[in-house]
Structure formats: structure tokens, C-alpha cells
Short mmCIF file of C-alpha atoms and ligand atoms in Angstrom, two decimals:
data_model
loop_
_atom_site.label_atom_id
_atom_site.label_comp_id
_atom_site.label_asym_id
_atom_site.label_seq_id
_atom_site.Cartn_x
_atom_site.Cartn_y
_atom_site.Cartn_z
CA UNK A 8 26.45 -8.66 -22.01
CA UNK A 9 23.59 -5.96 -22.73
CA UNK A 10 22.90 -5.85 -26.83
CA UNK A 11 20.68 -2.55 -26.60
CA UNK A 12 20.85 0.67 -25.32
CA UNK A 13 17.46 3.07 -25.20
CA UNK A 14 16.59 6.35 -23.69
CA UNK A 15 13.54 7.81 -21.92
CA UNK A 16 13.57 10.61 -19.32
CA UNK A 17 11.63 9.18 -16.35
CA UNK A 18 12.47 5.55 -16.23
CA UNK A 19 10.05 4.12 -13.60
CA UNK A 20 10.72 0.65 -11.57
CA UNK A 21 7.69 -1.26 -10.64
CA UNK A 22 3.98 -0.58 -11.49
CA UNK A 23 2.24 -1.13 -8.33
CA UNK A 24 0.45 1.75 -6.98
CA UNK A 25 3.29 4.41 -6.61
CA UNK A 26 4.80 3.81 -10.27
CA UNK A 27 1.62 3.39 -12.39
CA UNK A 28 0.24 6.93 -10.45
CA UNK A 29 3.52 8.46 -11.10
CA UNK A 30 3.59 7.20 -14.85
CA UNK A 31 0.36 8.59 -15.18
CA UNK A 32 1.11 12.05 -13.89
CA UNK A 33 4.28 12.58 -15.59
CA UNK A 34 2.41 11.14 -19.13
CA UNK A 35 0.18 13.63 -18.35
CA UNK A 36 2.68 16.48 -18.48
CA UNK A 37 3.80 15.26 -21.70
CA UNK A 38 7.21 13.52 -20.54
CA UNK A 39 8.47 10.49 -21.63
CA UNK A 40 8.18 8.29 -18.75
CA UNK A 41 8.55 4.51 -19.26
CA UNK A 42 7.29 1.88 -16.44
CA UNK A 43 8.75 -1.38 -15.77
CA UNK A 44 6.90 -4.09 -14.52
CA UNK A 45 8.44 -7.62 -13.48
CA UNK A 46 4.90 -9.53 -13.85
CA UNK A 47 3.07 -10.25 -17.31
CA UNK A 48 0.07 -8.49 -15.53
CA UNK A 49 -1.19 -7.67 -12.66
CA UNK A 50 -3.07 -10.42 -11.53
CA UNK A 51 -1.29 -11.81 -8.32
CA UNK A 52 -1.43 -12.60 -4.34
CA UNK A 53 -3.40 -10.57 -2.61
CA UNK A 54 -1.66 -7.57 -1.92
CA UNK A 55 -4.18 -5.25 0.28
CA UNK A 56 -7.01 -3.64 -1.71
CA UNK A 57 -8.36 -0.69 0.37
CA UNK A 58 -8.67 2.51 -2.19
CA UNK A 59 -9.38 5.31 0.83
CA UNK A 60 -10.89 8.30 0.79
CA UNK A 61 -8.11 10.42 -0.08
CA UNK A 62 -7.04 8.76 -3.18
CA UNK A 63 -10.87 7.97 -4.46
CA UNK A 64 -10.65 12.44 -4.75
CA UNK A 65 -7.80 12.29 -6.64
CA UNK A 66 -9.33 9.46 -8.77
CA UNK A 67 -12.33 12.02 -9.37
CA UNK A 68 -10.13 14.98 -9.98
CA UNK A 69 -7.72 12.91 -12.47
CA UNK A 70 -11.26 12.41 -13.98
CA UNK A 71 -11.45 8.59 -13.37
CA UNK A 72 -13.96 8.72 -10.24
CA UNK A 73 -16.99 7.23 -13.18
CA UNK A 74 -14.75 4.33 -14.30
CA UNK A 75 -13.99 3.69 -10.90
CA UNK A 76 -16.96 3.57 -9.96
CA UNK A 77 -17.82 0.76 -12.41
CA UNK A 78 -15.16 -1.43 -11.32
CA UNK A 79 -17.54 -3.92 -8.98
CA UNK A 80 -16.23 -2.55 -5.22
CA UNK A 81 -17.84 -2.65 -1.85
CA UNK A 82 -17.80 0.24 0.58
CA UNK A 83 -16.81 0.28 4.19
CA UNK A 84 -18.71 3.90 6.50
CA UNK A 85 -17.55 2.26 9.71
CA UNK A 86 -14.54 0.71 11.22
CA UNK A 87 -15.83 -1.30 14.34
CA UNK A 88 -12.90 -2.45 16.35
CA UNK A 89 -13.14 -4.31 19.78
CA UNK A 90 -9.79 -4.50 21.70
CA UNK A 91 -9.60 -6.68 24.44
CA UNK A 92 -13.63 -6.46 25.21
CA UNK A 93 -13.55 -2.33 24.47
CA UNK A 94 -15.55 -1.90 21.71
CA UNK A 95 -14.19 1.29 19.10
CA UNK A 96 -16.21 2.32 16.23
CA UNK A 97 -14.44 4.80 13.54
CA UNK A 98 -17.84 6.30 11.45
CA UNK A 99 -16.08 7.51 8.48
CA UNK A 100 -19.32 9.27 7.80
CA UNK A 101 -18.21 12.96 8.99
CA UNK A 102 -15.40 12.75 7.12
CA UNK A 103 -15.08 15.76 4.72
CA UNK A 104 -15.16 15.66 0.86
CA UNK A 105 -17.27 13.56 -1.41
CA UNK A 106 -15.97 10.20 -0.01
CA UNK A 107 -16.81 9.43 3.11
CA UNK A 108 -15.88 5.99 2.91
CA UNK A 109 -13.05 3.31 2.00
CA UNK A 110 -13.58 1.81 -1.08
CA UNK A 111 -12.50 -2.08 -1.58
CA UNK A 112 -11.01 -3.28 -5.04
CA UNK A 113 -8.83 -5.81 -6.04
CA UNK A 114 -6.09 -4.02 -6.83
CA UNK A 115 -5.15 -5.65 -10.12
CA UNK A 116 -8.84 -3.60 -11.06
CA UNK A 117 -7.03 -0.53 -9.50
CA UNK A 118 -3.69 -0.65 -11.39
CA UNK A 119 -5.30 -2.02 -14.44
CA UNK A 120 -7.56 1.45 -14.76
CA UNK A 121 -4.35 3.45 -14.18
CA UNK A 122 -2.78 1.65 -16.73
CA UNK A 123 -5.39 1.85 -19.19
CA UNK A 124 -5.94 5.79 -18.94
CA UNK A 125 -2.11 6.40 -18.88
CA UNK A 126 -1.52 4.30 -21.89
CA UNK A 127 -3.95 7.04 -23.86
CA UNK A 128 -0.89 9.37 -23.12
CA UNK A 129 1.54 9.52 -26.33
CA UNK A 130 4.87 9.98 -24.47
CA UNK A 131 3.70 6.81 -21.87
CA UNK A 132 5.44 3.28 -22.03
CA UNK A 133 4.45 0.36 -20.20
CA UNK A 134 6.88 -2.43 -20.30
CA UNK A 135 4.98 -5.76 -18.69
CA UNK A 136 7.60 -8.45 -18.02
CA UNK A 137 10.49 -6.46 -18.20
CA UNK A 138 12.71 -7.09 -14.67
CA UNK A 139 15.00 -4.11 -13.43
CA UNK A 140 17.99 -6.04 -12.69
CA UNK A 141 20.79 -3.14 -11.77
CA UNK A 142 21.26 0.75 -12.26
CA UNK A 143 23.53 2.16 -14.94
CA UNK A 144 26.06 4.49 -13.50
CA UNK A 145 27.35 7.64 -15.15
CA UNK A 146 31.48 8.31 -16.18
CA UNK A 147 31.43 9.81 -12.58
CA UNK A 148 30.63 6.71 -11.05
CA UNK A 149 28.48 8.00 -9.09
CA UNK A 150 25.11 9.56 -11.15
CA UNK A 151 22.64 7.22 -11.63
CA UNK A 152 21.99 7.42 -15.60
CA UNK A 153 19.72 4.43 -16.40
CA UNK A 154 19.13 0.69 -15.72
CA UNK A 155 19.77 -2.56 -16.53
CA UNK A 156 16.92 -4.60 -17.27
CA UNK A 157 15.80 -8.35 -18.64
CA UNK A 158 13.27 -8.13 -21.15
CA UNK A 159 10.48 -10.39 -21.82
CA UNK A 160 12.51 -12.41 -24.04
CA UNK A 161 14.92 -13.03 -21.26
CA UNK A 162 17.19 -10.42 -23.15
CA UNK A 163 19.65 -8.56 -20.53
CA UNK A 164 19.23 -4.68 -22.02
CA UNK A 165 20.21 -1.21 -20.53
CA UNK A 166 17.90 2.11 -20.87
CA UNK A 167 19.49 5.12 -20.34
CA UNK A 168 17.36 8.20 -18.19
CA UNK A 169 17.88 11.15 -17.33
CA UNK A 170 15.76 10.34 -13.86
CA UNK A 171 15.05 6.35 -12.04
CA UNK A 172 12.03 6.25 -9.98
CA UNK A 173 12.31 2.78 -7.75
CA UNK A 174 8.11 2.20 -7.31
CA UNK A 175 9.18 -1.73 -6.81
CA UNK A 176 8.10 -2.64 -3.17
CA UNK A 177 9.54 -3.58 0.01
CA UNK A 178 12.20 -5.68 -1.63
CA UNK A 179 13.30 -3.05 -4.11
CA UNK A 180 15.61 -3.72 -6.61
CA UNK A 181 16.60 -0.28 -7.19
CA UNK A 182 17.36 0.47 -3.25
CA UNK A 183 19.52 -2.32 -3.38
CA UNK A 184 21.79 -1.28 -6.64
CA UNK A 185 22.27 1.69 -4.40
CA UNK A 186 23.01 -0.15 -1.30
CA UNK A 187 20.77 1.30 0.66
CA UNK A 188 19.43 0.24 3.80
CA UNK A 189 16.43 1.14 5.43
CA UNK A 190 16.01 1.73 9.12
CA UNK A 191 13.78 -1.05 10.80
CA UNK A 192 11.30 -0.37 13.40
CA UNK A 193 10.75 -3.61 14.15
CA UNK A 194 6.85 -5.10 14.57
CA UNK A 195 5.59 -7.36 17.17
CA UNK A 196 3.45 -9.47 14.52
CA UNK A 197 2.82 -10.71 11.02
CA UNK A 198 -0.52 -12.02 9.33
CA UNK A 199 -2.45 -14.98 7.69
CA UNK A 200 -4.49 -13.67 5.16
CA UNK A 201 -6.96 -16.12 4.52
CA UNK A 202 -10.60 -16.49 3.15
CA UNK A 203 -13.96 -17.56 4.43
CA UNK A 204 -17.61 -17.49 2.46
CA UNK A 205 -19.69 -14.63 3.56
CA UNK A 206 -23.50 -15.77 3.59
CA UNK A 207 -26.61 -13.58 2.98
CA UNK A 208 -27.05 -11.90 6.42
CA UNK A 209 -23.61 -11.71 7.77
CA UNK A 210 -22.16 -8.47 8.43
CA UNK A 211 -20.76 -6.18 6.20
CA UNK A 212 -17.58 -3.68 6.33
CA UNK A 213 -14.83 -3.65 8.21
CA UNK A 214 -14.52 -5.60 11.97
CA UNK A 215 -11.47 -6.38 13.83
CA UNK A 216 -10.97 -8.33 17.08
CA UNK A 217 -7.55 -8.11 19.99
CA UNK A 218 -8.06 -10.47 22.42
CA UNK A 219 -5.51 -11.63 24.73
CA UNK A 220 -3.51 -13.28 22.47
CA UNK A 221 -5.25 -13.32 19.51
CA UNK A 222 -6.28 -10.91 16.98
CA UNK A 223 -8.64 -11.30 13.38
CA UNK A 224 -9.55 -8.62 11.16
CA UNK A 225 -12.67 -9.53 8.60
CA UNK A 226 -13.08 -7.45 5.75
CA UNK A 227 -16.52 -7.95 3.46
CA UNK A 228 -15.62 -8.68 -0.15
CA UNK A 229 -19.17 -9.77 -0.91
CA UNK A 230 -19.57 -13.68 -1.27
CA UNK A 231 -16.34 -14.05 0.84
CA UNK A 232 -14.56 -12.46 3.95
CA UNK A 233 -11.18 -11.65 3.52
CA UNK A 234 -9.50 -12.34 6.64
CA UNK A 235 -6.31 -11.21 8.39
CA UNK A 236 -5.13 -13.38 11.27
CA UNK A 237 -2.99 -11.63 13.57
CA UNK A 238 0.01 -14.26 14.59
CA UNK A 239 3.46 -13.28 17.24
CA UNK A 240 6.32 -12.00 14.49
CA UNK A 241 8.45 -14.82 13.49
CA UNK A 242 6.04 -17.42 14.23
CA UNK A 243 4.88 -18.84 11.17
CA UNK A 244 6.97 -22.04 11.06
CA UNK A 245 5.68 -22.91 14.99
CA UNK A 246 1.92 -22.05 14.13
CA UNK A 247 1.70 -24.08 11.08
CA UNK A 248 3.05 -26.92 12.89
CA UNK A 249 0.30 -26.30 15.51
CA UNK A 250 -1.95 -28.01 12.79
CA UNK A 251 -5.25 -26.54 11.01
CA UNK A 252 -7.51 -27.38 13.76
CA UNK A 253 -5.70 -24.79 15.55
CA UNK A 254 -6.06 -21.90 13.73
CA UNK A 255 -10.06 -23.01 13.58
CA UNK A 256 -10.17 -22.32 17.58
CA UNK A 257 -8.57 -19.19 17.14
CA UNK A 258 -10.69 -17.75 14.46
CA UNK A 259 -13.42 -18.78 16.26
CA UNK A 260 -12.41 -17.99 19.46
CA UNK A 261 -12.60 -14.29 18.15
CA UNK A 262 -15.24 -14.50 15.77
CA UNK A 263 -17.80 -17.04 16.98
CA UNK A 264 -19.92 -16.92 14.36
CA UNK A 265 -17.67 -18.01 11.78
CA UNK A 266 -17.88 -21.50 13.40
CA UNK A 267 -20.17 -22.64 10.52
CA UNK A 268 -17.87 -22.68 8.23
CA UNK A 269 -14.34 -23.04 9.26
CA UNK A 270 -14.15 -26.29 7.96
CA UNK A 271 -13.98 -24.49 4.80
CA UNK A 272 -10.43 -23.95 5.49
CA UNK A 273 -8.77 -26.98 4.70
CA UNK A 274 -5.27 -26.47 3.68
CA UNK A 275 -1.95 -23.78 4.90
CA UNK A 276 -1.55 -23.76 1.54
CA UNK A 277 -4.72 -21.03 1.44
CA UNK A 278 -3.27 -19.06 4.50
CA UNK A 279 -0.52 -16.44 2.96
CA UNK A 280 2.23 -15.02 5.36
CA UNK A 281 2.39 -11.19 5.01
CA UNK A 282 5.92 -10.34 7.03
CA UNK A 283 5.63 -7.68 8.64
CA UNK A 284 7.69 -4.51 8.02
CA UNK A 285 8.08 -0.92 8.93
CA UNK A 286 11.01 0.82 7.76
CA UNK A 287 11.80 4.17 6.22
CA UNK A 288 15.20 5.00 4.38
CA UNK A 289 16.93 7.90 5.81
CA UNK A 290 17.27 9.21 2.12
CA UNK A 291 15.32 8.80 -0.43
CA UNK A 292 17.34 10.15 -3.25
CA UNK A 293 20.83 10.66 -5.15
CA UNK A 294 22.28 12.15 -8.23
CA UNK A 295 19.45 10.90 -11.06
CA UNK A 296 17.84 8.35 -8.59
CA UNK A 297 14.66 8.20 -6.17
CA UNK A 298 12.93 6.14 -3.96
CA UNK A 299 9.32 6.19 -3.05
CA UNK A 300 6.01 4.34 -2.27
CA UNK A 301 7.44 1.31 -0.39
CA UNK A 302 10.77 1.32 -1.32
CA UNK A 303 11.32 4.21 0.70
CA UNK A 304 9.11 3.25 3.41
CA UNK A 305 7.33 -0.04 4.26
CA UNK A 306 4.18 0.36 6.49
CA UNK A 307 2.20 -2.01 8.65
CA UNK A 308 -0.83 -3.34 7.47
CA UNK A 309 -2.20 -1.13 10.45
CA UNK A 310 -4.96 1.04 9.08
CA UNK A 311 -3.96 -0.01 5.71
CA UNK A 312 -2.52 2.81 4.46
CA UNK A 313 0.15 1.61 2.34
CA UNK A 314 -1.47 2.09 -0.86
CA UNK A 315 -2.64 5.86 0.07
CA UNK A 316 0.39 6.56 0.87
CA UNK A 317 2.28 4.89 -1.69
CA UNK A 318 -0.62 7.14 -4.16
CA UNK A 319 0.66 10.70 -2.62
CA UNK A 320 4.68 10.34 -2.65
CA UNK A 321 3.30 9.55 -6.76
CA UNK A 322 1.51 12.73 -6.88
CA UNK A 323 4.06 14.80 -4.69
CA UNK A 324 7.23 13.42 -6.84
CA UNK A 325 4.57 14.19 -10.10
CA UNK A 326 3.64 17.77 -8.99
CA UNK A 327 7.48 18.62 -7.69
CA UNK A 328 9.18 17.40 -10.87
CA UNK A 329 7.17 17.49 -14.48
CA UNK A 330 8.39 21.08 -14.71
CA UNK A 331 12.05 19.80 -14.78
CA UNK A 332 11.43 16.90 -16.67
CA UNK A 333 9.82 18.43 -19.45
CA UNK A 334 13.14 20.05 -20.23
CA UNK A 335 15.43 16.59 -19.65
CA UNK A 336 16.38 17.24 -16.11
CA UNK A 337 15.98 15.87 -12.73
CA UNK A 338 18.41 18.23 -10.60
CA UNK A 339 19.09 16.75 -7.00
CA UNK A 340 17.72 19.70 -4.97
CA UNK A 341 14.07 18.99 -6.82
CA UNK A 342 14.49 14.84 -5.08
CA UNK A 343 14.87 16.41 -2.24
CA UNK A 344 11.62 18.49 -2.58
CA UNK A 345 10.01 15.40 -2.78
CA UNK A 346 11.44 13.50 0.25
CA UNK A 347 11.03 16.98 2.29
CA UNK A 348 7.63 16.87 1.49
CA UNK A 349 6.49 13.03 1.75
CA UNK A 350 8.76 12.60 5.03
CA UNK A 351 6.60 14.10 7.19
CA UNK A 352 3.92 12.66 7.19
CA UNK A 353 5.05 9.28 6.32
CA UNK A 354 7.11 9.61 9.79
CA UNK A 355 3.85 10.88 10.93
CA UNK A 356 1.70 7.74 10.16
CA UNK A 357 5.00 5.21 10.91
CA UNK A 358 5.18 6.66 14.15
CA UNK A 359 1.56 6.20 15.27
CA UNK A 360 1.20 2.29 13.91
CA UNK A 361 4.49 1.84 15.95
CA UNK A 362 2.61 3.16 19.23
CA UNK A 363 -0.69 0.88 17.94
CA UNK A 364 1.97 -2.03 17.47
CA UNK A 365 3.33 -1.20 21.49
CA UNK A 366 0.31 -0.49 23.08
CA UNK A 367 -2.82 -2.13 21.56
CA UNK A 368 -1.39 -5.00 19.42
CA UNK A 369 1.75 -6.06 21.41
CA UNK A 370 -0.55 -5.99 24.45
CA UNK A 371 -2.83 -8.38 22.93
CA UNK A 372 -0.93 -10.86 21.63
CA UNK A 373 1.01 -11.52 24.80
CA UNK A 374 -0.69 -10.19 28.14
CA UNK A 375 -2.50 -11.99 29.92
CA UNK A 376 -4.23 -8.38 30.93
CA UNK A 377 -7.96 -8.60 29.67
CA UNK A 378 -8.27 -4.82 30.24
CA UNK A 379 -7.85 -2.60 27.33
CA UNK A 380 -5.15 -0.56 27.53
CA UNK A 381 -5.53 3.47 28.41
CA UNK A 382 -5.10 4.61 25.05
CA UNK A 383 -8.12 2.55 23.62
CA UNK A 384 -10.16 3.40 26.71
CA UNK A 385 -9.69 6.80 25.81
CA UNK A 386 -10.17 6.68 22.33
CA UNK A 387 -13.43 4.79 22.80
CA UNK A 388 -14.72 7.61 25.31
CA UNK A 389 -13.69 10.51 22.93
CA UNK A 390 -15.74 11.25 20.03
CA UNK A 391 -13.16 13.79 19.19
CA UNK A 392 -10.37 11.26 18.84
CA UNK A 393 -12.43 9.04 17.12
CA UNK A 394 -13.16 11.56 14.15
CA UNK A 395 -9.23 12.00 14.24
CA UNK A 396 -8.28 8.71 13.95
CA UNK A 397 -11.19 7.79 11.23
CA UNK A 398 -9.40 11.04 9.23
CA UNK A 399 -6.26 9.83 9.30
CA UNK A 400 -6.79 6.29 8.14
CA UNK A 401 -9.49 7.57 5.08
CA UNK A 402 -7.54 10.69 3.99
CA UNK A 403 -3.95 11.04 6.09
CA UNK A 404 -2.12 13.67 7.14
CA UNK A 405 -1.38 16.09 4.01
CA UNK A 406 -3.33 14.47 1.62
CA UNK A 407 -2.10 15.19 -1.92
CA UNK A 408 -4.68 17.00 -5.14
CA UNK A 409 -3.74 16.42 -9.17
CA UNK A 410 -1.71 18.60 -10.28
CA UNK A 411 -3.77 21.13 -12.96
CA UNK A 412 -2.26 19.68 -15.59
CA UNK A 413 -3.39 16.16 -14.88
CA UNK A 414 -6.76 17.01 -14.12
CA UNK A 415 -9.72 15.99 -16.61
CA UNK A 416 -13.17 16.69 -16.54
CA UNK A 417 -15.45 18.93 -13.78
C1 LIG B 752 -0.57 -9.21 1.67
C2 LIG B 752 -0.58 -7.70 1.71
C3 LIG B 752 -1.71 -7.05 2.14
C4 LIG B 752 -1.72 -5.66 2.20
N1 LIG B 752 -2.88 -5.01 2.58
C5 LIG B 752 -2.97 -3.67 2.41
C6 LIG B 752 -4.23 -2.99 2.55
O1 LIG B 752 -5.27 -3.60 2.84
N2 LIG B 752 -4.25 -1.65 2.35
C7 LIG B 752 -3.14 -0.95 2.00
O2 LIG B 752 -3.21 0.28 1.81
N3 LIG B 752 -1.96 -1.56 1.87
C8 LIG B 752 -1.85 -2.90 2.02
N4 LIG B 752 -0.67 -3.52 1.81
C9 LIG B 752 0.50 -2.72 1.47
C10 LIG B 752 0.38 -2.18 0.07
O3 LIG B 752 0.14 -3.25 -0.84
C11 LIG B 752 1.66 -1.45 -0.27
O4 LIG B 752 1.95 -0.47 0.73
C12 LIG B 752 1.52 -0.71 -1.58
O5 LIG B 752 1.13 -1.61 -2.60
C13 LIG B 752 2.84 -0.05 -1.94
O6 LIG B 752 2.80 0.38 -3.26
P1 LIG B 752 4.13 0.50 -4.10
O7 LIG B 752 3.69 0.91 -5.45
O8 LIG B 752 5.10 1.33 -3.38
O9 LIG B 752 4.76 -0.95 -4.12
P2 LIG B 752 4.15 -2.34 -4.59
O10 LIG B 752 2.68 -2.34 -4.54
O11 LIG B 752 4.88 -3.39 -3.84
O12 LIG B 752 4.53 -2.42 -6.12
C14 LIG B 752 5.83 -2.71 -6.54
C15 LIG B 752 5.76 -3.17 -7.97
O13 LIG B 752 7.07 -3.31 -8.47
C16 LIG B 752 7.20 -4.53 -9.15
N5 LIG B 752 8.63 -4.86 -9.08
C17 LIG B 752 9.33 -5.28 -8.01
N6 LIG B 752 10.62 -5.43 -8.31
C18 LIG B 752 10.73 -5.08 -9.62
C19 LIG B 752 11.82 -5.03 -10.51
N7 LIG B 752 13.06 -5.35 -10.12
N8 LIG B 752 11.59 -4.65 -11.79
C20 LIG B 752 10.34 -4.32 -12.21
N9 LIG B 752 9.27 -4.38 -11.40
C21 LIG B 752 9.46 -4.73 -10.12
C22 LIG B 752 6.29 -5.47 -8.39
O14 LIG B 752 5.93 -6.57 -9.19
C23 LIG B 752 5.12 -4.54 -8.10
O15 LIG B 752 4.20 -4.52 -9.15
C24 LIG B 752 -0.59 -4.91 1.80
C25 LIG B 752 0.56 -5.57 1.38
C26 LIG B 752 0.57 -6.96 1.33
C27 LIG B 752 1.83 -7.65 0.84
#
């Protein structure tokens, strides 16, 4: 049975990159806004580290760009792709705005700054260990009015608030207490992220190769690559099985030159499964609850967006409701605001990695068709289309500012 009760007015689920941005904001604004985060900190897996364009602007107007900027990062200008022998190059230089690049942190480095500047805010709580477990209901059965939660003592407590935020992921805690179910859109692949050394001399930024039936992704970290193998969806039992020397011919099948040191790789036990998932709830709110960042929509890894996006519902939902929330309310048609707002172009952005999934990765991993298809013929031709689809992964459609009230400095 729950010993304590407790009270805050924004009671945010998760602190990945949607809750501590949102705590942040609403800090900011001078409302009581508490995060909960299941881990002790937020060193874990891997979990994609691109910081793009779009949110490295808000970083700068949220007066963080200098701290940022000493957080050891690399920098990726170009995108070079070749699909099925077509090479595509995306030059982020031409980009608008100050950043005309992705940058690449760990994002433990990324959440830890948020952290750090919201926890200068008087009316900001962190809670590190502290496991949303189930949603408190109100005497209507029906308003959401709180959580449940197990402490870091292993205590089973309840917090009352007047709004819940579920930041917490794919697997979302919160979305379930609601019963909610997203809508699938189904994905023809998952991925291996693995690492390799980088040596003095090998390139830099961002490559990707689709072959017929393969598909590897390096990204520079500096002294190693991080790698994303592209594998057929649900085939991560039948590939490991396939053995380690395997996966050596098909890394360098599409990256030669990494023949030097595959052996490197020694053990599955360094190759993580990311599973695949694009969904999108149909609504992203109810009476005292909301849903954003993953839990309202999952994304491919394609263009890896997830994090941007995840960044702008947290500024949208920040912008739409402090005003409310500094006077203790949350009403329903202010939720929807924010789902009117974010759906677009998450819908947007879903829609075109589901047409990259049909037609450019689907094709690759099971044709036998060494031609590129049309779309990445044409894209490769048109300069034009090139500059649109380097815009859209660095910055997105509707990219979100700070609000005026969270902005600091210049
Ligand atoms: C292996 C991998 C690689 C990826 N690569 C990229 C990439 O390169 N670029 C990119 O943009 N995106 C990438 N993504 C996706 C990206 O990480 C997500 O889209 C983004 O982090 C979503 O942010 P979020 O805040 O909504 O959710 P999350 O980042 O998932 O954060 C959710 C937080 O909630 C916490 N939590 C969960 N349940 C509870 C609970 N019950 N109580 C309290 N806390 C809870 C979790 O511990 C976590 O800290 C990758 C994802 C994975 C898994």
C-alpha cells in the first residue's frame, strides 16, 4: 500500500530527451514541475546520439550553445549515402542558421547538461531512481490526478498533479496505465549497433551503404566507428545463429576497408538489437494526462530524428502550456494544442521513413535488383531534392524556438 502522498503541478515521466527539455522549460516559467527517472543516471546502452541542427539553435537560444560546445562532440557537414551502387551526398552546408551541421554526443553528456541547468531552477525536481509504476485516477474515475511511483528505497508512493507528462519511451509506462495503443506501421528491418576502432586516416562523418541485401551505416565517434548493421525485421535469433564470421563478410562486404579490423569483433554479446518501431498514438492526451516524445510516437532510426523530434513536442507542450500551469491548471483543450501542433509534422517525417523503409531499404535487403530504385536515382540527380532532404533530417519540418521566457543570454 502507498505510505505518502505529495503534490507538484507538472509531474513528468521519464528524463530522456522529451522530459528533461520539458522540465527545463516549464522550471523556467517558474512551475513546479517534478521529473521522474527510472535509472540512477544516465549512463546506459547506446541510445542514438545525433544533436541536429535544429535543436543545437534552441540549445543557443536557451543560452546553453557555450557549454555545449565544451562537451567533447564531433561534427558531421555531409551525409554520403550509396544505395545499391548510386552514390547520394546530403551537404548540410547550405543549410540555414548558425548550424550547419549534426552534432554527435553521447547523450548521457546531452541530458546531463539539461539536467544540470534545470536543476538551477527553484521550482525544478529531479527524482533519479524513482519508477512510475501506475497513474492515480480522480473521484471521477476518469481524470488523471497523479501517479504511483517506487522510490529509490523501493518505497511504493503516490504524487498527486494537477498535469502527467509520459516522456518514458517506446515502452511507456504511462501509455499503458491508460491503455493506450499505438498504431503500428510496421518496418521491414531492425539493427546491430556495434563498434569498430577508427584509425588515424579513416574517414570521418556520416556514410551509409544498401546493397542488395545488406545495409551498414558508420558514424565517426573519433577513436571508434559506431556502426549500425542493417538486418531483415525479426531476424535476430536466425542471424546470430549464422555465427560471428558471418556478420564479418557482411560488414565487409559493404565496407571493405574495415577488413583490418573485424576481428576486433569477437563476441554477440557487443552487437545490441535496436527493434525497430514506428508507431504514433491516435491521441495523445486525456483529462490531466499527455503523451509525447516517443511515447506518442516511435520513429525509425531513419535519419535519426528521434531525439529532434522528441526535443520540439518538449518545447511545443512548454510554449502551449506554462501559461496554464502557472495558475494550477492543465485544461484538456490546451493537450490538444499540443498534439494539433506536433501531429503534423511528426505524421510528416513518419510518413516519409515509411516510403524510405518501402522503397530504398525494403528493396535492399531483399531484391535481387542491383539498380537503385527511381526515387534515389532522382534524388541523386536533383540538387534541389538533395537540399530538401539534408533540411529535413538537420532541422525538420516546423522546427520549434524557446519560448521568451526560457531564453538566456544574446
Ligand atoms: C539504440 C538506439 C539508437 C538510436 N539512435 C538514434 C539516433 O542516432 N538519433 C536519434 O535522433 N534518435 C535515435 N534513437 C531514438 C531516440 O533515442 C529516441 O527517439 C529519443 O530518445 C526519444 O526521446 P524520449 O525522451 O521521448 O524517450 P527516451 O529517450 O526513450 O526516454 C525515456 C526515459 O524515460 C525513462 N523511463 C521509462 N519508463 C519509465 C518509468 N516508468 N518511470 C520513470 N522513468 C521511465 C527511461 O529510462 C528514459 O530515460 C535511437 C534509439 C535507440 C534505442
Amino acid at each position: 500500500m502507498p505510505r505518502q502522498s505529495d503534490k507538484t503541478t507538472c509531474l513528468v515521466a521519464g528524463a530522456g530527451p522529451a522530459g528533461m527539455m520539458l522540465g527545463l522549460l516549464l522550471a523556467r516559467a517558474g512551475v513546479d514541475v517534478t521529473v521522474m527517472e527510472k535509472h540512477a543516471d544516465f549512463l546506459r546502452d547506446f541510445r542514438g546520439d545525433t544533436v541536429h541542427a535544429s535543436t543545437l539553435g534552441l540549445l543557443d537560444q536557451l543560452g546553453l550553445g557555450p557549454r555545449f560546445a565544451s562537451i567533447p562532440h564531433r561534427l558531421i557537414e555531409t551525409i554520403r549515402m550509396k544505395l545499391q551502387g548510386q552514390p547520394v551526398e546530403l551537404d548540410l552546408h547550405r543549410l540555414p542558421g548558425r548550424h550547419q551541421h549534426i552534432a554527435l554526443v553521447p547523450q548521457w553528456d546531452l541530458l546531463e547538461l539539461l539536467a544540470d541547468a534545470a536543476q538551477t531552477e527553484p521550482t525544478f525536481r529531479l527524482l533519479r531512481s524513482t519508477e512510475v509504476t501506475g497513474l492515480l485516477r480522480g473521484a471521477d474515475g476518469a481524470r488523471v490526478v497523479g501517479v504511483e511511483y517506487r522510490d529509490s528505497s523501493g518505497e511504493t508512493r503516490q504524487m498527486r498533479a494537477e498535469l502527467t507528462v509520459g516522456c518514458d519511451g517506446r515502452s511507456s509506462t504511462v501509455r499503458s496505465a491508460l491503455g493506450w495503443q499505438p498504431r503500428g506501421f510496421g518496418a521491414p528491418m531492425d539493427v546491430w549497433w556495434l563498434r569498430l576502432p577508427r584509425r588515424p586516416g579513416d574517414p570521418g562523418g556520416l556514410a551509409g551503404v544498401f546493397d542488395t541485401g545488406h545495409g551498414t551505416i558508420t558514424i565517426d565517434r573519433g577513436d571508434y566507428y559506431q556502426i549500425a548493421h542493417v538486418i531483415p525485421k525479426g531476424s535476430d535469433a536466425e542471424m546470430r545463429a549464422q555465427g560471428m564470421p558471418a556478420l564479418h563478410r557482411a560488414l565487409v562486404r559493404t565496407v571493405p576497408w574495415l577488413a583490418d579490423r573485424i576481428d576486433t569483433l569477437s563476441s554477440f554479446d557487443d552487437v545490441k538489437l535496436l527493434d525497430v518501431q514506428l508507431n504514433r498514438l491516435r491521441r495523445w492526451y486525456s483529462d490531466g494526462v499527455l503523451c509525447i516524445g516517443d511515447a506518442a510516437h516511435a520513429m525509425s532510426p531513419v535519419g535519426g530524428i528521434g531525439i529532434n523530434l522528441a526535443v520540439a513536442d518538449a518545447v511545443a507542450a512548454a510554449r502551449i502550456l506554462a501559461g496554464p500551469l502557472r495558475t494550477g491548471r492543465a485544461p484538456a483543450a490546451r493537450l490538444a494544442r499540443v498534439q494539433a501542433r506536433r501531429w503534423a509534422p511528426t505524421a510528416f517525417m513518419q510518413a516519409m521513413q515509411r516510403a524510405i523503409h518501402a522503397r530504398v531499404v525494403a528493396v535492399a535487403m531483399t531484391s535481387g535488383d542491383p539498380q537503385p530504385p527511381r526515387a534515389v536515382r532522382l534524388v541523386a540527380q536533383s540538387r534541389r531534392l538533395r537540399w530538401v532532404l539534408a533540411y529535413l533530417v538537420a532541422i525538420g519540418p516546423l522546427p520549434e524556438h524557446a519560448p521568451r521566457y526560457a531564453r538566456r543570454g544574446g
